[in-house]
């Protein structure tokens, strides 16, 4: 009953020209694909050109970050309203690289998540444990703190319109993927937490993506797990063939 969603996080890659070329290739293959929501998240500089290029297709555009205030003296920042103005529909929030390199806390991610909903943007909220946290047996505790902190105070409707991305930090860009069993175990735990902070029906409606070295070769098995509703894809989203295959692997 949950529609899978596959999103490409291009990070700090692609010129405007390269972004338009990539998304034009995706459009050729994916423009009319039903059954999976497709999102590409280019850097800010390429957002408008990518929005214009995907026009008329079923591909949506997301940003990789935003500020929680609507406007004001926040040099270097971009607001949810500014993203909506150019027809961006999604925004990645709390990616582990933002938590690690830019000091984003659960409290900051929570403010951004609420601001995204207020502007009608769908947030993709990232959570995930480090290798040390996993090896110390703290995975569930870390995930619980991040889920409760990042999603604190959302209405049930807002939760339904939130995508949670489980991305074990040790699997991002490392070529190490969580096993399907490891991923499913944490996804099921996240869904239990969502039920605890809202109710069962709401928890069942929330899409939970897996992210961390997803490739065309491992996507199908990961996406076939009962609580894995697609993926957040880094490296493999920078090349059209691999992203197209991963998107198709999410079709039920
Ligand atoms: C990511 O950064 O969100 C990610 C999942 O990266 P990769 O697919 O390259 O591991």
PDB file of C-alpha atoms and ligand atoms in Angstrom:
ATOM      1  CA  UNK A   1       0.000   0.000   0.000  1.00  0.00           C
ATOM      2  CA  UNK A   2       3.017   2.344   0.342  1.00  0.00           C
ATOM      3  CA  UNK A   3       4.339   3.611  -2.979  1.00  0.00           C
ATOM      4  CA  UNK A   4       8.108   3.087  -3.125  1.00  0.00           C
ATOM      5  CA  UNK A   5      10.253   6.174  -3.536  1.00  0.00           C
ATOM      6  CA  UNK A   6      13.767   6.326  -4.969  1.00  0.00           C
ATOM      7  CA  UNK A   7      15.736   9.560  -4.613  1.00  0.00           C
ATOM      8  CA  UNK A   8      19.144  10.461  -6.018  1.00  0.00           C
ATOM      9  CA  UNK A   9      21.363  12.584  -3.798  1.00  0.00           C
ATOM     10  CA  UNK A  10      23.869  14.171  -6.167  1.00  0.00           C
ATOM     11  CA  UNK A  11      25.708  15.924  -3.293  1.00  0.00           C
ATOM     12  CA  UNK A  12      28.261  18.563  -4.457  1.00  0.00           C
ATOM     13  CA  UNK A  13      28.494  17.172  -7.977  1.00  0.00           C
ATOM     14  CA  UNK A  14      27.448  18.254 -11.496  1.00  0.00           C
ATOM     15  CA  UNK A  15      27.626  21.578 -13.282  1.00  0.00           C
ATOM     16  CA  UNK A  16      24.333  22.947 -14.579  1.00  0.00           C
ATOM     17  CA  UNK A  17      25.120  21.557 -18.040  1.00  0.00           C
ATOM     18  CA  UNK A  18      26.002  18.103 -16.649  1.00  0.00           C
ATOM     19  CA  UNK A  19      22.881  18.091 -14.462  1.00  0.00           C
ATOM     20  CA  UNK A  20      20.642  18.845 -17.435  1.00  0.00           C
ATOM     21  CA  UNK A  21      22.319  16.089 -19.475  1.00  0.00           C
ATOM     22  CA  UNK A  22      21.867  13.544 -16.676  1.00  0.00           C
ATOM     23  CA  UNK A  23      18.237  14.358 -16.022  1.00  0.00           C
ATOM     24  CA  UNK A  24      17.455  14.431 -19.763  1.00  0.00           C
ATOM     25  CA  UNK A  25      18.787  10.851 -19.963  1.00  0.00           C
ATOM     26  CA  UNK A  26      16.651   9.851 -16.973  1.00  0.00           C
ATOM     27  CA  UNK A  27      13.610  11.454 -18.558  1.00  0.00           C
ATOM     28  CA  UNK A  28      14.004   9.389 -21.734  1.00  0.00           C
ATOM     29  CA  UNK A  29      13.640   6.192 -19.715  1.00  0.00           C
ATOM     30  CA  UNK A  30      11.574   7.160 -16.673  1.00  0.00           C
ATOM     31  CA  UNK A  31       9.247   9.967 -17.812  1.00  0.00           C
ATOM     32  CA  UNK A  32       6.089   7.845 -17.699  1.00  0.00           C
ATOM     33  CA  UNK A  33       7.020   5.259 -15.079  1.00  0.00           C
ATOM     34  CA  UNK A  34       4.183   4.545 -12.655  1.00  0.00           C
ATOM     35  CA  UNK A  35       4.443   2.668  -9.383  1.00  0.00           C
ATOM     36  CA  UNK A  36       7.476   4.408  -7.921  1.00  0.00           C
ATOM     37  CA  UNK A  37       8.063   8.031  -6.994  1.00  0.00           C
ATOM     38  CA  UNK A  38      11.314   9.307  -8.526  1.00  0.00           C
ATOM     39  CA  UNK A  39      13.216  12.263  -7.072  1.00  0.00           C
ATOM     40  CA  UNK A  40      16.521  13.835  -8.095  1.00  0.00           C
ATOM     41  CA  UNK A  41      18.353  16.159  -5.712  1.00  0.00           C
ATOM     42  CA  UNK A  42      20.919  18.297  -7.565  1.00  0.00           C
ATOM     43  CA  UNK A  43      23.022  21.038  -5.968  1.00  0.00           C
ATOM     44  CA  UNK A  44      21.239  24.404  -5.477  1.00  0.00           C
ATOM     45  CA  UNK A  45      22.832  25.945  -8.590  1.00  0.00           C
ATOM     46  CA  UNK A  46      21.228  23.359 -10.882  1.00  0.00           C
ATOM     47  CA  UNK A  47      17.765  23.145  -9.245  1.00  0.00           C
ATOM     48  CA  UNK A  48      15.932  25.536 -11.561  1.00  0.00           C
ATOM     49  CA  UNK A  49      17.411  24.089 -14.767  1.00  0.00           C
ATOM     50  CA  UNK A  50      16.601  20.548 -13.603  1.00  0.00           C
ATOM     51  CA  UNK A  51      13.026  21.562 -12.668  1.00  0.00           C
ATOM     52  CA  UNK A  52      12.594  23.035 -16.165  1.00  0.00           C
ATOM     53  CA  UNK A  53      14.061  19.915 -17.788  1.00  0.00           C
ATOM     54  CA  UNK A  54      11.835  17.396 -15.943  1.00  0.00           C
ATOM     55  CA  UNK A  55       8.711  19.406 -16.663  1.00  0.00           C
ATOM     56  CA  UNK A  56       5.962  17.183 -18.059  1.00  0.00           C
ATOM     57  CA  UNK A  57       7.519  13.982 -16.664  1.00  0.00           C
ATOM     58  CA  UNK A  58       6.920  12.015 -13.458  1.00  0.00           C
ATOM     59  CA  UNK A  59      10.341  12.936 -12.070  1.00  0.00           C
ATOM     60  CA  UNK A  60      10.312  15.261  -9.032  1.00  0.00           C
ATOM     61  CA  UNK A  61      13.079  17.526  -7.827  1.00  0.00           C
ATOM     62  CA  UNK A  62      14.435  17.828  -4.294  1.00  0.00           C
ATOM     63  CA  UNK A  63      16.990  20.052  -2.594  1.00  0.00           C
ATOM     64  CA  UNK A  64      19.743  18.726  -0.311  1.00  0.00           C
ATOM     65  CA  UNK A  65      19.253  21.200   2.531  1.00  0.00           C
ATOM     66  CA  UNK A  66      17.423  24.393   3.545  1.00  0.00           C
ATOM     67  CA  UNK A  67      17.137  26.843   6.447  1.00  0.00           C
ATOM     68  CA  UNK A  68      14.173  26.786   8.837  1.00  0.00           C
ATOM     69  CA  UNK A  69      13.444  30.532   8.718  1.00  0.00           C
ATOM     70  CA  UNK A  70      11.339  32.018   5.917  1.00  0.00           C
ATOM     71  CA  UNK A  71      13.723  34.907   5.131  1.00  0.00           C
ATOM     72  CA  UNK A  72      16.121  37.304   6.805  1.00  0.00           C
ATOM     73  CA  UNK A  73      19.760  37.827   7.697  1.00  0.00           C
ATOM     74  CA  UNK A  74      21.047  34.266   7.227  1.00  0.00           C
ATOM     75  CA  UNK A  75      23.893  34.712   4.755  1.00  0.00           C
ATOM     76  CA  UNK A  76      24.385  31.738   2.486  1.00  0.00           C
ATOM     77  CA  UNK A  77      21.078  30.055   3.346  1.00  0.00           C
ATOM     78  CA  UNK A  78      17.975  29.191   1.311  1.00  0.00           C
ATOM     79  CA  UNK A  79      14.410  28.893   2.667  1.00  0.00           C
ATOM     80  CA  UNK A  80      11.638  26.373   2.023  1.00  0.00           C
ATOM     81  CA  UNK A  81       9.568  29.114   0.351  1.00  0.00           C
ATOM     82  CA  UNK A  82      12.396  29.819  -2.091  1.00  0.00           C
ATOM     83  CA  UNK A  83      12.492  26.139  -3.020  1.00  0.00           C
ATOM     84  CA  UNK A  84       8.733  25.943  -3.471  1.00  0.00           C
ATOM     85  CA  UNK A  85       8.778  29.070  -5.621  1.00  0.00           C
ATOM     86  CA  UNK A  86      10.812  27.177  -8.258  1.00  0.00           C
ATOM     87  CA  UNK A  87       8.682  24.001  -7.954  1.00  0.00           C
ATOM     88  CA  UNK A  88      11.007  21.916  -5.847  1.00  0.00           C
ATOM     89  CA  UNK A  89       8.853  19.308  -4.031  1.00  0.00           C
ATOM     90  CA  UNK A  90      11.241  17.460  -1.690  1.00  0.00           C
ATOM     91  CA  UNK A  91      14.172  18.317   0.565  1.00  0.00           C
ATOM     92  CA  UNK A  92      16.776  16.037   2.167  1.00  0.00           C
ATOM     93  CA  UNK A  93      17.260  16.981   5.830  1.00  0.00           C
ATOM     94  CA  UNK A  94      19.746  15.794   8.434  1.00  0.00           C
ATOM     95  CA  UNK A  95      21.962  13.830   6.054  1.00  0.00           C
ATOM     96  CA  UNK A  96      24.851  12.319   8.024  1.00  0.00           C
ATOM     97  CA  UNK A  97      27.304  14.549   6.124  1.00  0.00           C
ATOM     98  CA  UNK A  98      25.406  17.605   7.375  1.00  0.00           C
ATOM     99  CA  UNK A  99      25.296  16.200  10.893  1.00  0.00           C
ATOM    100  CA  UNK A 100      29.017  15.342  10.799  1.00  0.00           C
ATOM    101  CA  UNK A 101      30.564  18.321   8.943  1.00  0.00           C
ATOM    102  CA  UNK A 102      28.067  21.109   9.655  1.00  0.00           C
ATOM    103  CA  UNK A 103      27.028  20.329  13.210  1.00  0.00           C
ATOM    104  CA  UNK A 104      23.348  19.631  12.521  1.00  0.00           C
ATOM    105  CA  UNK A 105      21.600  18.306  15.591  1.00  0.00           C
ATOM    106  CA  UNK A 106      18.237  16.579  15.916  1.00  0.00           C
ATOM    107  CA  UNK A 107      16.838  19.899  17.176  1.00  0.00           C
ATOM    108  CA  UNK A 108      17.974  21.710  14.008  1.00  0.00           C
ATOM    109  CA  UNK A 109      16.672  18.889  11.804  1.00  0.00           C
ATOM    110  CA  UNK A 110      13.342  19.114  13.654  1.00  0.00           C
ATOM    111  CA  UNK A 111      13.035  22.867  13.012  1.00  0.00           C
ATOM    112  CA  UNK A 112      13.824  22.327   9.329  1.00  0.00           C
ATOM    113  CA  UNK A 113      11.339  19.447   9.073  1.00  0.00           C
ATOM    114  CA  UNK A 114       8.546  21.600  10.503  1.00  0.00           C
ATOM    115  CA  UNK A 115       9.472  24.507   8.193  1.00  0.00           C
ATOM    116  CA  UNK A 116       9.459  22.171   5.180  1.00  0.00           C
ATOM    117  CA  UNK A 117       5.927  20.984   6.006  1.00  0.00           C
ATOM    118  CA  UNK A 118       4.728  24.543   6.590  1.00  0.00           C
ATOM    119  CA  UNK A 119       5.833  25.335   3.018  1.00  0.00           C
ATOM    120  CA  UNK A 120       4.341  22.146   1.576  1.00  0.00           C
ATOM    121  CA  UNK A 121       7.711  20.548   0.862  1.00  0.00           C
ATOM    122  CA  UNK A 122       8.122  16.830   1.589  1.00  0.00           C
ATOM    123  CA  UNK A 123      11.136  16.251   3.845  1.00  0.00           C
ATOM    124  CA  UNK A 124      13.389  13.198   3.495  1.00  0.00           C
ATOM    125  CA  UNK A 125      14.715  12.955   7.048  1.00  0.00           C
ATOM    126  CA  UNK A 126      17.944  10.948   7.391  1.00  0.00           C
ATOM    127  CA  UNK A 127      18.933   8.884  10.416  1.00  0.00           C
ATOM    128  CA  UNK A 128      21.686   6.328  10.911  1.00  0.00           C
ATOM    129  CA  UNK A 129      24.323   5.009  13.270  1.00  0.00           C
ATOM    130  CA  UNK A 130      28.125   5.151  12.931  1.00  0.00           C
ATOM    131  CA  UNK A 131      30.272   2.026  12.880  1.00  0.00           C
ATOM    132  CA  UNK A 132      31.360   2.634  16.497  1.00  0.00           C
ATOM    133  CA  UNK A 133      27.732   2.967  17.575  1.00  0.00           C
ATOM    134  CA  UNK A 134      26.794  -0.279  15.810  1.00  0.00           C
ATOM    135  CA  UNK A 135      29.781  -2.152  17.214  1.00  0.00           C
ATOM    136  CA  UNK A 136      28.994  -0.814  20.675  1.00  0.00           C
ATOM    137  CA  UNK A 137      25.486  -2.305  20.441  1.00  0.00           C
ATOM    138  CA  UNK A 138      23.862   1.138  20.378  1.00  0.00           C
ATOM    139  CA  UNK A 139      22.179   1.119  16.963  1.00  0.00           C
ATOM    140  CA  UNK A 140      18.574   1.057  18.228  1.00  0.00           C
ATOM    141  CA  UNK A 141      19.216   3.684  20.915  1.00  0.00           C
ATOM    142  CA  UNK A 142      20.875   6.060  18.414  1.00  0.00           C
ATOM    143  CA  UNK A 143      18.077   5.589  15.881  1.00  0.00           C
ATOM    144  CA  UNK A 144      15.428   6.142  18.547  1.00  0.00           C
ATOM    145  CA  UNK A 145      17.040   9.410  19.671  1.00  0.00           C
ATOM    146  CA  UNK A 146      17.322  10.658  16.077  1.00  0.00           C
ATOM    147  CA  UNK A 147      13.775   9.638  15.089  1.00  0.00           C
ATOM    148  CA  UNK A 148      12.157  11.082  18.213  1.00  0.00           C
ATOM    149  CA  UNK A 149      14.268  14.250  18.089  1.00  0.00           C
ATOM    150  CA  UNK A 150      13.992  14.959  14.363  1.00  0.00           C
ATOM    151  CA  UNK A 151      10.250  14.234  14.121  1.00  0.00           C
ATOM    152  CA  UNK A 152       9.187  15.715  17.461  1.00  0.00           C
ATOM    153  CA  UNK A 153       5.816  17.493  17.414  1.00  0.00           C
ATOM    154  CA  UNK A 154       4.785  16.621  13.852  1.00  0.00           C
ATOM    155  CA  UNK A 155       1.081  16.056  13.238  1.00  0.00           C
ATOM    156  CA  UNK A 156      -0.040  12.670  11.926  1.00  0.00           C
ATOM    157  CA  UNK A 157      -0.625  14.210   8.502  1.00  0.00           C
ATOM    158  CA  UNK A 158       2.878  15.683   8.525  1.00  0.00           C
ATOM    159  CA  UNK A 159       4.338  12.316   9.514  1.00  0.00           C
ATOM    160  CA  UNK A 160       2.520  10.635   6.629  1.00  0.00           C
ATOM    161  CA  UNK A 161       4.082  13.196   4.290  1.00  0.00           C
ATOM    162  CA  UNK A 162       7.560  12.669   5.729  1.00  0.00           C
ATOM    163  CA  UNK A 163       9.996  10.192   4.215  1.00  0.00           C
ATOM    164  CA  UNK A 164      12.479   8.671   6.641  1.00  0.00           C
ATOM    165  CA  UNK A 165      15.815   7.537   5.181  1.00  0.00           C
ATOM    166  CA  UNK A 166      17.752   4.963   7.196  1.00  0.00           C
ATOM    167  CA  UNK A 167      21.364   5.420   6.211  1.00  0.00           C
ATOM    168  CA  UNK A 168      23.947   3.610   8.329  1.00  0.00           C
ATOM    169  CA  UNK A 169      26.899   6.029   8.272  1.00  0.00           C
ATOM    170  CA  UNK A 170      29.360   3.151   7.807  1.00  0.00           C
ATOM    171  CA  UNK A 171      27.620   2.185   4.552  1.00  0.00           C
ATOM    172  CA  UNK A 172      27.586   5.628   2.898  1.00  0.00           C
ATOM    173  CA  UNK A 173      30.052   5.921   0.038  1.00  0.00           C
ATOM    174  CA  UNK A 174      32.079   3.011   1.418  1.00  0.00           C
ATOM    175  CA  UNK A 175      30.863   0.210  -0.823  1.00  0.00           C
ATOM    176  CA  UNK A 176      29.697  -1.615   2.348  1.00  0.00           C
ATOM    177  CA  UNK A 177      25.966  -2.238   2.258  1.00  0.00           C
ATOM    178  CA  UNK A 178      23.964  -3.323   5.253  1.00  0.00           C
ATOM    179  CA  UNK A 179      22.726  -6.876   4.742  1.00  0.00           C
ATOM    180  CA  UNK A 180      19.051  -7.080   3.901  1.00  0.00           C
ATOM    181  CA  UNK A 181      18.456  -8.547   7.360  1.00  0.00           C
ATOM    182  CA  UNK A 182      20.338  -5.711   9.088  1.00  0.00           C
ATOM    183  CA  UNK A 183      18.457  -3.081   7.076  1.00  0.00           C
ATOM    184  CA  UNK A 184      15.012  -4.675   7.536  1.00  0.00           C
ATOM    185  CA  UNK A 185      15.611  -5.021  11.284  1.00  0.00           C
ATOM    186  CA  UNK A 186      16.262  -1.284  11.678  1.00  0.00           C
ATOM    187  CA  UNK A 187      13.428  -0.305   9.324  1.00  0.00           C
ATOM    188  CA  UNK A 188      10.989  -2.395  11.375  1.00  0.00           C
ATOM    189  CA  UNK A 189      12.327  -0.719  14.521  1.00  0.00           C
ATOM    190  CA  UNK A 190      11.790   2.731  12.970  1.00  0.00           C
ATOM    191  CA  UNK A 191       8.217   1.800  12.077  1.00  0.00           C
ATOM    192  CA  UNK A 192       7.611   0.676  15.662  1.00  0.00           C
ATOM    193  CA  UNK A 193       8.958   4.021  16.882  1.00  0.00           C
ATOM    194  CA  UNK A 194       6.686   5.870  14.462  1.00  0.00           C
ATOM    195  CA  UNK A 195       3.716   3.950  15.890  1.00  0.00           C
ATOM    196  CA  UNK A 196       4.816   4.891  19.403  1.00  0.00           C
ATOM    197  CA  UNK A 197       4.966   8.595  18.556  1.00  0.00           C
ATOM    198  CA  UNK A 198       1.705   8.554  16.556  1.00  0.00           C
ATOM    199  CA  UNK A 199      -0.389   5.458  15.881  1.00  0.00           C
ATOM    200  CA  UNK A 200      -0.223   2.239  13.896  1.00  0.00           C
ATOM    201  CA  UNK A 201      -2.099   3.510  10.846  1.00  0.00           C
ATOM    202  CA  UNK A 202       0.153   6.557  10.553  1.00  0.00           C
ATOM    203  CA  UNK A 203       3.284   4.433  11.024  1.00  0.00           C
ATOM    204  CA  UNK A 204       2.133   2.093   8.263  1.00  0.00           C
ATOM    205  CA  UNK A 205       1.727   5.041   5.893  1.00  0.00           C
ATOM    206  CA  UNK A 206       5.270   6.432   6.281  1.00  0.00           C
ATOM    207  CA  UNK A 207       7.792   5.515   3.599  1.00  0.00           C
ATOM    208  CA  UNK A 208      11.189   4.445   4.937  1.00  0.00           C
ATOM    209  CA  UNK A 209      14.029   4.444   2.424  1.00  0.00           C
ATOM    210  CA  UNK A 210      17.308   2.589   2.778  1.00  0.00           C
ATOM    211  CA  UNK A 211      20.524   4.383   1.827  1.00  0.00           C
ATOM    212  CA  UNK A 212      24.169   3.339   1.841  1.00  0.00           C
ATOM    213  CA  UNK A 213      26.023   1.961  -1.188  1.00  0.00           C
ATOM    214  CA  UNK A 214      22.841   0.871  -2.977  1.00  0.00           C
ATOM    215  CA  UNK A 215      23.710  -0.396  -6.454  1.00  0.00           C
ATOM    216  CA  UNK A 216      21.776  -1.940  -9.315  1.00  0.00           C
ATOM    217  CA  UNK A 217      23.050  -5.349  -8.133  1.00  0.00           C
ATOM    218  CA  UNK A 218      21.752  -5.166  -4.547  1.00  0.00           C
ATOM    219  CA  UNK A 219      18.691  -2.898  -4.921  1.00  0.00           C
ATOM    220  CA  UNK A 220      16.095  -5.538  -5.740  1.00  0.00           C
ATOM    221  CA  UNK A 221      16.802  -7.644  -2.659  1.00  0.00           C
ATOM    222  CA  UNK A 222      16.886  -4.635  -0.332  1.00  0.00           C
ATOM    223  CA  UNK A 223      13.674  -3.164  -1.759  1.00  0.00           C
ATOM    224  CA  UNK A 224      11.840  -6.487  -1.457  1.00  0.00           C
ATOM    225  CA  UNK A 225      11.953  -6.319   2.344  1.00  0.00           C
ATOM    226  CA  UNK A 226       8.564  -5.583   3.957  1.00  0.00           C
ATOM    227  CA  UNK A 227       9.601  -2.311   5.643  1.00  0.00           C
ATOM    228  CA  UNK A 228      11.966  -0.970   2.955  1.00  0.00           C
ATOM    229  CA  UNK A 229      10.102   1.421   0.665  1.00  0.00           C
ATOM    230  CA  UNK A 230      12.810   2.354  -1.834  1.00  0.00           C
ATOM    231  CA  UNK A 231      16.167   4.032  -1.452  1.00  0.00           C
ATOM    232  CA  UNK A 232      18.219   7.182  -1.125  1.00  0.00           C
ATOM    233  CA  UNK A 233      21.037   6.776  -3.614  1.00  0.00           C
ATOM    234  CA  UNK A 234      24.341   8.673  -3.616  1.00  0.00           C
ATOM    235  CA  UNK A 235      27.140   7.544  -5.938  1.00  0.00           C
ATOM    236  CA  UNK A 236      24.967   5.333  -8.154  1.00  0.00           C
ATOM    237  CA  UNK A 237      22.600   8.246  -8.903  1.00  0.00           C
ATOM    238  CA  UNK A 238      25.317  10.202 -10.741  1.00  0.00           C
ATOM    239  CA  UNK A 239      25.180   7.927 -13.754  1.00  0.00           C
ATOM    240  CA  UNK A 240      21.895   7.426 -15.652  1.00  0.00           C
ATOM    241  CA  UNK A 241      22.088   3.662 -16.284  1.00  0.00           C
ATOM    242  CA  UNK A 242      22.636   2.648 -12.682  1.00  0.00           C
ATOM    243  CA  UNK A 243      19.995   5.056 -11.320  1.00  0.00           C
ATOM    244  CA  UNK A 244      17.418   3.877 -13.886  1.00  0.00           C
ATOM    245  CA  UNK A 245      18.046   0.237 -12.936  1.00  0.00           C
ATOM    246  CA  UNK A 246      17.727   1.045  -9.237  1.00  0.00           C
ATOM    247  CA  UNK A 247      14.448   2.893  -9.818  1.00  0.00           C
ATOM    248  CA  UNK A 248      13.085  -0.089 -11.755  1.00  0.00           C
ATOM    249  CA  UNK A 249      14.189  -2.450  -8.979  1.00  0.00           C
ATOM    250  CA  UNK A 250      11.740  -0.639  -6.687  1.00  0.00           C
ATOM    251  CA  UNK A 251       8.721  -1.544  -8.832  1.00  0.00           C
ATOM    252  CA  UNK A 252       6.547  -4.029  -6.982  1.00  0.00           C
TER     253      UNK A 252
HETATM  254  C1  LIG B   1      23.934   9.074   0.543  1.00  0.00           C
HETATM  255  O1  LIG B   1      24.845   9.854   0.697  1.00  0.00           O
HETATM  256  O2  LIG B   1      22.777   9.422   0.820  1.00  0.00           O
HETATM  257  C2  LIG B   1      24.257   7.729   0.041  1.00  0.00           C
HETATM  258  C3  LIG B   1      23.419   6.772   0.287  1.00  0.00           C
HETATM  259  O3  LIG B   1      25.454   7.586  -0.629  1.00  0.00           O
HETATM  260  P1  LIG B   1      25.993   6.248  -1.361  1.00  0.00           P
HETATM  261  O4  LIG B   1      24.840   5.658  -2.130  1.00  0.00           O
HETATM  262  O5  LIG B   1      27.077   6.760  -2.290  1.00  0.00           O
HETATM  263  O6  LIG B   1      26.497   5.355  -0.298  1.00  0.00           O
END
